[in-house]
Amino acid sequence: MTLANARSVAALPGWHHVFDAVPTPTFLKNQKHELIAVSDTFCELVGSSRDHILGYQDFELQSGECLFDSTAEQTTLKSGVACAYERELSDEDIQSPAGSRWLRIHLARSVAPTGENCLIGSIEDLTELNQANLSLEVAERQSQLAFAFDPLTGLMNRSQIEASINDCIDVSRQNDTSFALLLINLNGFKAINSISGHQAGDHLLRVCATRIRQVVRGQTAVARFGSDEYVVLLSSSDPVEAGRVAERINEMIGMPIELGGSRREISSSVGITMYPRDGKNCGELLSKADQAMHAGKRTKPSGYVQFFEPSIGREVERKLLLARDLVYALDQNQIELYFQPIVVHENGSDRVVGYESLARWKRGAHEWVSPEEFIPLLEQNGLIVEAGEKILRLACEFIAAHASDDVYVSVNVSGQQILDDGFLDMIDRVTKSTGVSHHRLALELTETLAMNDRSAGNQLLEKLIERGIRLLIDDFGTGYSNLSRLRQLPFSTLKIDRSLIRDVPHNRSDCAIVRTLVSMAKELEMGLVVEGIEEPIQRDYLIELGVNTFQGYLFGKPKPY
Ligand code: C2E
Ligand code: MG
Ligand code: MG
């Protein structure tokens, strides 16, 4: 910093003592902008002695700028309005290796001892404050990054991709172009996570993220959207390109991957929506991509690509409506029970030994909703426990009112009911209040549920057996039972699923499966019911195999009693 003008007037001797009481560098200037008094701290700051400084107007900085702002000084002198401005002093300006300083210079008008107007100024050092602000800015930027990206995969996170989709909508609307949104879901991820551990799960998520990135590269926005879900935004894209990219992503994800020391293969499912065809806003596009993905997962083999179609939307809409109406239906007892006979065929005649209760929902005046549609909805909406009790009560009322003492009634039970802590109490409560003895009641658990460790392991089944309640395995032949496992479980009867009976005796492989299941039941000394018998030829084929207990339209359709 060098002094910037020729010295012209004498200073105010002794005034620096007043200033020295103030710790910040302070100065006094006359109306010609000449320094007439300075504090010691000011001298330290500019690196010159007082004698040297007084009488000068300004200092030239290394940057070419001056330390003082003559315009600001002029304005304050004239108007009397205080002001402040900032200057950066380089380390050369202040001859300090510690680095540059950031200063704020405050100016105010005052009256000098000579009686004339003068400027009084003080210099505030903002260097540390600025550094603190800078770190704050860096921290803020980092937290913004954390806010925008998924820490596990480094991909965008949900809020960031939503912002990108909104931007893309704006651009596409202006340019009248289309774009595609791909929602990718890994199949069976939860199982891997719980079997191989979370570390393996995390590794898998990272590998899949990399593989998706490899397919799309460049400027394409890719996000991890949920636990095992990714979103790819293909701007200015058409369905053909979107489909191709989706298939390539499925291929890449399907490649073997090293997980916890072994090679695994995982598949993915992709749902695609196109802007503007399928939706006008981000929420709609994402939700329809999700619907498409789930619809495909249900109906197509793994590794498929499913574009959104209006029929998928209608199906989802219907589900939402049904779910809404179900609460009311339960309340209004719109769920009824039909009963279908289970017969023993002996010496050419049929004898009813039991009934299966089958739930029906009469929705409105004319519509009957199938249990295959509403039971899963009851489960999804947490209503199955409540509905299950009502169904059991109806079944028990039927037992009490109609069937003779040696006829049992079987009730289908869903997984959530079995896992509910109050299940056994509920059974006791309902049988007691309807006066039904336990031996007239049977419960049907699906094969998958029966084989499930949690339902088998909690001794609930034993307690049901102790009471004399029969336990049947339903839909047998559709799951993965094995003999040794079945032997450990207290089920008395297997019900062969109707899907295996449909093409018997014409379909050879179905016949082979049915024969195996029949001999499995014999081996285990378990009772056997074959359901779905519609034709005498089916019945006769099974009689030849040694089966005599049947259920099906041939013997009686489900009906109300
Ligand atoms: P499920 O327990 O295997 O019931 C047998 C199904 O086969 C019934 O369908 C019945 O009407 C049908 N069926 C019986 N005989 C024949 C036949 O000869 N041919 C054909 N094609 N079908 C026959 P439904 O009533 O539609 O019930 C479907 C499924 O819904 C049941 O399969 C069961 O899993 C579930 N379900 C029904 N009622 C209840 C219930 O109260 N609670 C629970 N949790 N599930 C239920
Ligand atoms: Mg059943
Ligand atoms: Mg069944």
mmCIF file with all atom_site columns, N, CA and C in Angstrom, residues 296-350:
data_model
loop_
_atom_site.group_PDB
_atom_site.id
_atom_site.type_symbol
_atom_site.label_atom_id
_atom_site.label_alt_id
_atom_site.label_comp_id
_atom_site.label_asym_id
_atom_site.label_entity_id
_atom_site.label_seq_id
_atom_site.pdbx_PDB_ins_code
_atom_site.Cartn_x
_atom_site.Cartn_y
_atom_site.Cartn_z
_atom_site.occupancy
_atom_site.B_iso_or_equiv
_atom_site.pdbx_formal_charge
_atom_site.auth_seq_id
_atom_site.auth_comp_id
_atom_site.auth_asym_id
_atom_site.auth_atom_id
_atom_site.pdbx_PDB_model_num
ATOM 1   N N  . GLY A 1 296 ? -47.159 -55.464 -14.605 1.00 0.00 ? 296 GLY A N  1
ATOM 2   C CA . GLY A 1 296 ? -46.293 -56.384 -15.323 1.00 0.00 ? 296 GLY A CA 1
ATOM 3   C C  . GLY A 1 296 ? -45.735 -57.458 -14.408 1.00 0.00 ? 296 GLY A C  1
ATOM 4   N N  . LYS A 1 297 ? -45.409 -57.071 -13.201 1.00 0.00 ? 297 LYS A N  1
ATOM 5   C CA . LYS A 1 297 ? -44.850 -58.016 -12.227 1.00 0.00 ? 297 LYS A CA 1
ATOM 6   C C  . LYS A 1 297 ? -45.851 -59.146 -11.954 1.00 0.00 ? 297 LYS A C  1
ATOM 7   N N  . ARG A 1 298 ? -47.141 -58.772 -11.918 1.00 0.00 ? 298 ARG A N  1
ATOM 8   C CA . ARG A 1 298 ? -48.176 -59.777 -11.654 1.00 0.00 ? 298 ARG A CA 1
ATOM 9   C C  . ARG A 1 298 ? -48.390 -60.698 -12.838 1.00 0.00 ? 298 ARG A C  1
ATOM 10  N N  . THR A 1 299 ? -48.347 -60.134 -14.049 1.00 0.00 ? 299 THR A N  1
ATOM 11  C CA . THR A 1 299 ? -48.825 -60.909 -15.186 1.00 0.00 ? 299 THR A CA 1
ATOM 12  C C  . THR A 1 299 ? -47.725 -61.436 -16.101 1.00 0.00 ? 299 THR A C  1
ATOM 13  N N  . LYS A 1 300 ? -46.543 -60.880 -16.018 1.00 0.00 ? 300 LYS A N  1
ATOM 14  C CA . LYS A 1 300 ? -45.505 -61.303 -16.964 1.00 0.00 ? 300 LYS A CA 1
ATOM 15  C C  . LYS A 1 300 ? -44.342 -61.952 -16.232 1.00 0.00 ? 300 LYS A C  1
ATOM 16  N N  . PRO A 1 301 ? -43.541 -62.748 -16.963 1.00 0.00 ? 301 PRO A N  1
ATOM 17  C CA . PRO A 1 301 ? -42.380 -63.341 -16.301 1.00 0.00 ? 301 PRO A CA 1
ATOM 18  C C  . PRO A 1 301 ? -41.380 -62.248 -15.922 1.00 0.00 ? 301 PRO A C  1
ATOM 19  N N  . SER A 1 302 ? -40.469 -62.591 -15.012 1.00 0.00 ? 302 SER A N  1
ATOM 20  C CA . SER A 1 302 ? -39.545 -61.565 -14.547 1.00 0.00 ? 302 SER A CA 1
ATOM 21  C C  . SER A 1 302 ? -38.664 -61.066 -15.689 1.00 0.00 ? 302 SER A C  1
ATOM 22  N N  . GLY A 1 303 ? -38.144 -59.882 -15.521 1.00 0.00 ? 303 GLY A N  1
ATOM 23  C CA . GLY A 1 303 ? -37.304 -59.294 -16.546 1.00 0.00 ? 303 GLY A CA 1
ATOM 24  C C  . GLY A 1 303 ? -38.135 -58.723 -17.684 1.00 0.00 ? 303 GLY A C  1
ATOM 25  N N  . TYR A 1 304 ? -39.356 -58.298 -17.390 1.00 0.00 ? 304 TYR A N  1
ATOM 26  C CA . TYR A 1 304 ? -40.236 -57.782 -18.434 1.00 0.00 ? 304 TYR A CA 1
ATOM 27  C C  . TYR A 1 304 ? -40.204 -56.252 -18.435 1.00 0.00 ? 304 TYR A C  1
ATOM 28  N N  . VAL A 1 305 ? -40.770 -55.707 -19.504 1.00 0.00 ? 305 VAL A N  1
ATOM 29  C CA . VAL A 1 305 ? -40.965 -54.267 -19.597 1.00 0.00 ? 305 VAL A CA 1
ATOM 30  C C  . VAL A 1 305 ? -42.449 -54.030 -19.826 1.00 0.00 ? 305 VAL A C  1
ATOM 31  N N  . GLN A 1 306 ? -43.053 -53.169 -19.060 1.00 0.00 ? 306 GLN A N  1
ATOM 32  C CA . GLN A 1 306 ? -44.492 -52.929 -19.215 1.00 0.00 ? 306 GLN A CA 1
ATOM 33  C C  . GLN A 1 306 ? -44.749 -51.432 -19.389 1.00 0.00 ? 306 GLN A C  1
ATOM 34  N N  . PHE A 1 307 ? -45.310 -51.086 -20.548 1.00 0.00 ? 307 PHE A N  1
ATOM 35  C CA . PHE A 1 307 ? -45.725 -49.695 -20.743 1.00 0.00 ? 307 PHE A CA 1
ATOM 36  C C  . PHE A 1 307 ? -47.051 -49.485 -20.016 1.00 0.00 ? 307 PHE A C  1
ATOM 37  N N  . PHE A 1 308 ? -47.273 -48.261 -19.573 1.00 0.00 ? 308 PHE A N  1
ATOM 38  C CA . PHE A 1 308 ? -48.569 -47.977 -18.964 1.00 0.00 ? 308 PHE A CA 1
ATOM 39  C C  . PHE A 1 308 ? -49.656 -48.059 -20.035 1.00 0.00 ? 308 PHE A C  1
ATOM 40  N N  . GLU A 1 309 ? -50.792 -48.688 -19.671 1.00 0.00 ? 309 GLU A N  1
ATOM 41  C CA . GLU A 1 309 ? -51.946 -48.734 -20.566 1.00 0.00 ? 309 GLU A CA 1
ATOM 42  C C  . GLU A 1 309 ? -53.147 -48.284 -19.769 1.00 0.00 ? 309 GLU A C  1
ATOM 43  N N  . PRO A 1 310 ? -54.142 -47.687 -20.440 1.00 0.00 ? 310 PRO A N  1
ATOM 44  C CA . PRO A 1 310 ? -55.314 -47.219 -19.709 1.00 0.00 ? 310 PRO A CA 1
ATOM 45  C C  . PRO A 1 310 ? -56.000 -48.331 -18.910 1.00 0.00 ? 310 PRO A C  1
ATOM 46  N N  . SER A 1 311 ? -55.944 -49.598 -19.430 1.00 0.00 ? 311 SER A N  1
ATOM 47  C CA . SER A 1 311 ? -56.622 -50.688 -18.699 1.00 0.00 ? 311 SER A CA 1
ATOM 48  C C  . SER A 1 311 ? -55.967 -50.894 -17.329 1.00 0.00 ? 311 SER A C  1
ATOM 49  N N  . ILE A 1 312 ? -54.654 -50.671 -17.261 1.00 0.00 ? 312 ILE A N  1
ATOM 50  C CA . ILE A 1 312 ? -53.960 -50.808 -15.974 1.00 0.00 ? 312 ILE A CA 1
ATOM 51  C C  . ILE A 1 312 ? -54.492 -49.749 -15.017 1.00 0.00 ? 312 ILE A C  1
ATOM 52  N N  . GLY A 1 313 ? -54.663 -48.550 -15.555 1.00 0.00 ? 313 GLY A N  1
ATOM 53  C CA . GLY A 1 313 ? -55.191 -47.462 -14.735 1.00 0.00 ? 313 GLY A CA 1
ATOM 54  C C  . GLY A 1 313 ? -56.587 -47.781 -14.225 1.00 0.00 ? 313 GLY A C  1
ATOM 55  N N  . ARG A 1 314 ? -57.402 -48.367 -15.102 1.00 0.00 ? 314 ARG A N  1
ATOM 56  C CA . ARG A 1 314 ? -58.779 -48.694 -14.692 1.00 0.00 ? 314 ARG A CA 1
ATOM 57  C C  . ARG A 1 314 ? -58.773 -49.745 -13.592 1.00 0.00 ? 314 ARG A C  1
ATOM 58  N N  . GLU A 1 315 ? -57.849 -50.710 -13.729 1.00 0.00 ? 315 GLU A N  1
ATOM 59  C CA . GLU A 1 315 ? -57.761 -51.777 -12.724 1.00 0.00 ? 315 GLU A CA 1
ATOM 60  C C  . GLU A 1 315 ? -57.370 -51.185 -11.359 1.00 0.00 ? 315 GLU A C  1
ATOM 61  N N  . VAL A 1 316 ? -56.400 -50.285 -11.395 1.00 0.00 ? 316 VAL A N  1
ATOM 62  C CA . VAL A 1 316 ? -55.948 -49.657 -10.150 1.00 0.00 ? 316 VAL A CA 1
ATOM 63  C C  . VAL A 1 316 ? -57.077 -48.818 -9.544  1.00 0.00 ? 316 VAL A C  1
ATOM 64  N N  . GLU A 1 317 ? -57.775 -48.126 -10.447 1.00 0.00 ? 317 GLU A N  1
ATOM 65  C CA . GLU A 1 317 ? -58.884 -47.285 -9.989  1.00 0.00 ? 317 GLU A CA 1
ATOM 66  C C  . GLU A 1 317 ? -59.958 -48.136 -9.309  1.00 0.00 ? 317 GLU A C  1
ATOM 67  N N  . ARG A 1 318 ? -60.239 -49.298 -9.935  1.00 0.00 ? 318 ARG A N  1
ATOM 68  C CA . ARG A 1 318 ? -61.255 -50.185 -9.363  1.00 0.00 ? 318 ARG A CA 1
ATOM 69  C C  . ARG A 1 318 ? -60.813 -50.658 -7.977  1.00 0.00 ? 318 ARG A C  1
ATOM 70  N N  . LYS A 1 319 ? -59.539 -51.004 -7.870  1.00 0.00 ? 319 LYS A N  1
ATOM 71  C CA . LYS A 1 319 ? -59.014 -51.470 -6.578  1.00 0.00 ? 319 LYS A CA 1
ATOM 72  C C  . LYS A 1 319 ? -59.193 -50.399 -5.513  1.00 0.00 ? 319 LYS A C  1
ATOM 73  N N  . LEU A 1 320 ? -58.896 -49.164 -5.896  1.00 0.00 ? 320 LEU A N  1
ATOM 74  C CA . LEU A 1 320 ? -59.024 -48.068 -4.938  1.00 0.00 ? 320 LEU A CA 1
ATOM 75  C C  . LEU A 1 320 ? -60.472 -47.912 -4.490  1.00 0.00 ? 320 LEU A C  1
ATOM 76  N N  . LEU A 1 321 ? -61.378 -48.010 -5.472  1.00 0.00 ? 321 LEU A N  1
ATOM 77  C CA . LEU A 1 321 ? -62.806 -47.882 -5.156  1.00 0.00 ? 321 LEU A CA 1
ATOM 78  C C  . LEU A 1 321 ? -63.255 -49.025 -4.248  1.00 0.00 ? 321 LEU A C  1
ATOM 79  N N  . LEU A 1 322 ? -62.819 -50.244 -4.601  1.00 0.00 ? 322 LEU A N  1
ATOM 80  C CA . LEU A 1 322 ? -63.209 -51.412 -3.790  1.00 0.00 ? 322 LEU A CA 1
ATOM 81  C C  . LEU A 1 322 ? -62.664 -51.271 -2.373  1.00 0.00 ? 322 LEU A C  1
ATOM 82  N N  . ALA A 1 323 ? -61.402 -50.840 -2.278  1.00 0.00 ? 323 ALA A N  1
ATOM 83  C CA . ALA A 1 323 ? -60.788 -50.693 -0.955  1.00 0.00 ? 323 ALA A CA 1
ATOM 84  C C  . ALA A 1 323 ? -61.581 -49.686 -0.129  1.00 0.00 ? 323 ALA A C  1
ATOM 85  N N  . ARG A 1 324 ? -62.024 -48.630 -0.777  1.00 0.00 ? 324 ARG A N  1
ATOM 86  C CA . ARG A 1 324 ? -62.801 -47.604 -0.067  1.00 0.00 ? 324 ARG A CA 1
ATOM 87  C C  . ARG A 1 324 ? -64.138 -48.186 0.405   1.00 0.00 ? 324 ARG A C  1
ATOM 88  N N  . ASP A 1 325 ? -64.788 -48.962 -0.495  1.00 0.00 ? 325 ASP A N  1
ATOM 89  C CA . ASP A 1 325 ? -66.114 -49.507 -0.170  1.00 0.00 ? 325 ASP A CA 1
ATOM 90  C C  . ASP A 1 325 ? -66.060 -50.636 0.844   1.00 0.00 ? 325 ASP A C  1
ATOM 91  N N  . LEU A 1 326 ? -64.885 -51.283 0.941   1.00 0.00 ? 326 LEU A N  1
ATOM 92  C CA . LEU A 1 326 ? -64.794 -52.453 1.818   1.00 0.00 ? 326 LEU A CA 1
ATOM 93  C C  . LEU A 1 326 ? -65.080 -52.116 3.280   1.00 0.00 ? 326 LEU A C  1
ATOM 94  N N  . VAL A 1 327 ? -64.622 -50.956 3.697   1.00 0.00 ? 327 VAL A N  1
ATOM 95  C CA . VAL A 1 327 ? -64.817 -50.554 5.089   1.00 0.00 ? 327 VAL A CA 1
ATOM 96  C C  . VAL A 1 327 ? -66.314 -50.515 5.392   1.00 0.00 ? 327 VAL A C  1
ATOM 97  N N  . TYR A 1 328 ? -67.035 -49.912 4.468   1.00 0.00 ? 328 TYR A N  1
ATOM 98  C CA . TYR A 1 328 ? -68.489 -49.802 4.612   1.00 0.00 ? 328 TYR A CA 1
ATOM 99  C C  . TYR A 1 328 ? -69.135 -51.190 4.533   1.00 0.00 ? 328 TYR A C  1
ATOM 100 N N  . ALA A 1 329 ? -68.615 -52.008 3.590   1.00 0.00 ? 329 ALA A N  1
ATOM 101 C CA . ALA A 1 329 ? -69.172 -53.352 3.394   1.00 0.00 ? 329 ALA A CA 1
ATOM 102 C C  . ALA A 1 329 ? -69.075 -54.181 4.668   1.00 0.00 ? 329 ALA A C  1
ATOM 103 N N  . LEU A 1 330 ? -67.932 -54.075 5.341   1.00 0.00 ? 330 LEU A N  1
ATOM 104 C CA . LEU A 1 330 ? -67.733 -54.822 6.583   1.00 0.00 ? 330 LEU A CA 1
ATOM 105 C C  . LEU A 1 330 ? -68.716 -54.346 7.644   1.00 0.00 ? 330 LEU A C  1
ATOM 106 N N  . ASP A 1 331 ? -68.819 -53.055 7.717   1.00 0.00 ? 331 ASP A N  1
ATOM 107 C CA . ASP A 1 331 ? -69.689 -52.427 8.694   1.00 0.00 ? 331 ASP A CA 1
ATOM 108 C C  . ASP A 1 331 ? -71.151 -52.833 8.500   1.00 0.00 ? 331 ASP A C  1
ATOM 109 N N  . GLN A 1 332 ? -71.524 -52.897 7.240   1.00 0.00 ? 332 GLN A N  1
ATOM 110 C CA . GLN A 1 332 ? -72.919 -53.184 6.891   1.00 0.00 ? 332 GLN A CA 1
ATOM 111 C C  . GLN A 1 332 ? -73.174 -54.677 6.684   1.00 0.00 ? 332 GLN A C  1
ATOM 112 N N  . ASN A 1 333 ? -72.216 -55.512 7.060   1.00 0.00 ? 333 ASN A N  1
ATOM 113 C CA . ASN A 1 333 ? -72.334 -56.960 6.884   1.00 0.00 ? 333 ASN A CA 1
ATOM 114 C C  . ASN A 1 333 ? -72.707 -57.362 5.467   1.00 0.00 ? 333 ASN A C  1
ATOM 115 N N  . GLN A 1 334 ? -72.031 -56.725 4.502   1.00 0.00 ? 334 GLN A N  1
ATOM 116 C CA . GLN A 1 334 ? -72.305 -57.084 3.106   1.00 0.00 ? 334 GLN A CA 1
ATOM 117 C C  . GLN A 1 334 ? -71.526 -58.334 2.695   1.00 0.00 ? 334 GLN A C  1
ATOM 118 N N  . ILE A 1 335 ? -70.619 -58.775 3.553   1.00 0.00 ? 335 ILE A N  1
ATOM 119 C CA . ILE A 1 335 ? -69.872 -59.995 3.232   1.00 0.00 ? 335 ILE A CA 1
ATOM 120 C C  . ILE A 1 335 ? -70.678 -61.186 3.730   1.00 0.00 ? 335 ILE A C  1
ATOM 121 N N  . GLU A 1 336 ? -70.993 -62.069 2.802   1.00 0.00 ? 336 GLU A N  1
ATOM 122 C CA . GLU A 1 336 ? -71.827 -63.224 3.138   1.00 0.00 ? 336 GLU A CA 1
ATOM 123 C C  . GLU A 1 336 ? -71.027 -64.501 2.929   1.00 0.00 ? 336 GLU A C  1
ATOM 124 N N  . LEU A 1 337 ? -71.555 -65.594 3.425   1.00 0.00 ? 337 LEU A N  1
ATOM 125 C CA . LEU A 1 337 ? -70.879 -66.872 3.216   1.00 0.00 ? 337 LEU A CA 1
ATOM 126 C C  . LEU A 1 337 ? -71.738 -67.799 2.384   1.00 0.00 ? 337 LEU A C  1
ATOM 127 N N  . TYR A 1 338 ? -71.088 -68.425 1.401   1.00 0.00 ? 338 TYR A N  1
ATOM 128 C CA . TYR A 1 338 ? -71.698 -69.514 0.647   1.00 0.00 ? 338 TYR A CA 1
ATOM 129 C C  . TYR A 1 338 ? -71.024 -70.791 1.136   1.00 0.00 ? 338 TYR A C  1
ATOM 130 N N  . PHE A 1 339 ? -71.731 -71.917 0.932   1.00 0.00 ? 339 PHE A N  1
ATOM 131 C CA . PHE A 1 339 ? -71.154 -73.181 1.407   1.00 0.00 ? 339 PHE A CA 1
ATOM 132 C C  . PHE A 1 339 ? -71.164 -74.188 0.271   1.00 0.00 ? 339 PHE A C  1
ATOM 133 N N  . GLN A 1 340 ? -70.035 -74.843 0.111   1.00 0.00 ? 340 GLN A N  1
ATOM 134 C CA . GLN A 1 340 ? -69.930 -75.854 -0.948  1.00 0.00 ? 340 GLN A CA 1
ATOM 135 C C  . GLN A 1 340 ? -69.673 -77.216 -0.299  1.00 0.00 ? 340 GLN A C  1
ATOM 136 N N  . PRO A 1 341 ? -70.475 -78.221 -0.706  1.00 0.00 ? 341 PRO A N  1
ATOM 137 C CA . PRO A 1 341 ? -70.315 -79.533 -0.043  1.00 0.00 ? 341 PRO A CA 1
ATOM 138 C C  . PRO A 1 341 ? -68.999 -80.227 -0.373  1.00 0.00 ? 341 PRO A C  1
ATOM 139 N N  . ILE A 1 342 ? -68.498 -80.951 0.609   1.00 0.00 ? 342 ILE A N  1
ATOM 140 C CA . ILE A 1 342 ? -67.346 -81.849 0.427   1.00 0.00 ? 342 ILE A CA 1
ATOM 141 C C  . ILE A 1 342 ? -67.938 -83.253 0.601   1.00 0.00 ? 342 ILE A C  1
ATOM 142 N N  . VAL A 1 343 ? -67.755 -84.115 -0.400  1.00 0.00 ? 343 VAL A N  1
ATOM 143 C CA . VAL A 1 343 ? -68.458 -85.401 -0.363  1.00 0.00 ? 343 VAL A CA 1
ATOM 144 C C  . VAL A 1 343 ? -67.493 -86.579 -0.378  1.00 0.00 ? 343 VAL A C  1
ATOM 145 N N  . VAL A 1 344 ? -67.970 -87.683 0.180   1.00 0.00 ? 344 VAL A N  1
ATOM 146 C CA . VAL A 1 344 ? -67.244 -88.943 0.040   1.00 0.00 ? 344 VAL A CA 1
ATOM 147 C C  . VAL A 1 344 ? -68.059 -89.794 -0.934  1.00 0.00 ? 344 VAL A C  1
ATOM 148 N N  . HIS A 1 345 ? -67.365 -90.244 -1.970  1.00 0.00 ? 345 HIS A N  1
ATOM 149 C CA . HIS A 1 345 ? -68.030 -91.061 -2.988  1.00 0.00 ? 345 HIS A CA 1
ATOM 150 C C  . HIS A 1 345 ? -67.775 -92.533 -2.652  1.00 0.00 ? 345 HIS A C  1
ATOM 151 N N  . GLU A 1 346 ? -68.870 -93.256 -2.320  1.00 0.00 ? 346 GLU A N  1
ATOM 152 C CA . GLU A 1 346 ? -68.722 -94.666 -1.928  1.00 0.00 ? 346 GLU A CA 1
ATOM 153 C C  . GLU A 1 346 ? -69.839 -95.475 -2.563  1.00 0.00 ? 346 GLU A C  1
ATOM 154 N N  . ASN A 1 347 ? -69.470 -96.596 -3.117  1.00 0.00 ? 347 ASN A N  1
ATOM 155 C CA . ASN A 1 347 ? -70.445 -97.505 -3.739  1.00 0.00 ? 347 ASN A CA 1
ATOM 156 C C  . ASN A 1 347 ? -71.416 -96.755 -4.657  1.00 0.00 ? 347 ASN A C  1
ATOM 157 N N  . GLY A 1 348 ? -70.862 -95.855 -5.442  1.00 0.00 ? 348 GLY A N  1
ATOM 158 C CA . GLY A 1 348 ? -71.674 -95.166 -6.446  1.00 0.00 ? 348 GLY A CA 1
ATOM 159 C C  . GLY A 1 348 ? -72.537 -94.042 -5.922  1.00 0.00 ? 348 GLY A C  1
ATOM 160 N N  . SER A 1 349 ? -72.466 -93.770 -4.628  1.00 0.00 ? 349 SER A N  1
ATOM 161 C CA . SER A 1 349 ? -73.265 -92.628 -4.155  1.00 0.00 ? 349 SER A CA 1
ATOM 162 C C  . SER A 1 349 ? -72.415 -91.657 -3.342  1.00 0.00 ? 349 SER A C  1
ATOM 163 N N  . ASP A 1 350 ? -72.924 -90.441 -3.227  1.00 0.00 ? 350 ASP A N  1
ATOM 164 C CA . ASP A 1 350 ? -72.157 -89.387 -2.551  1.00 0.00 ? 350 ASP A CA 1
ATOM 165 C C  . ASP A 1 350 ? -72.761 -89.079 -1.185  1.00 0.00 ? 350 ASP A C  1
#
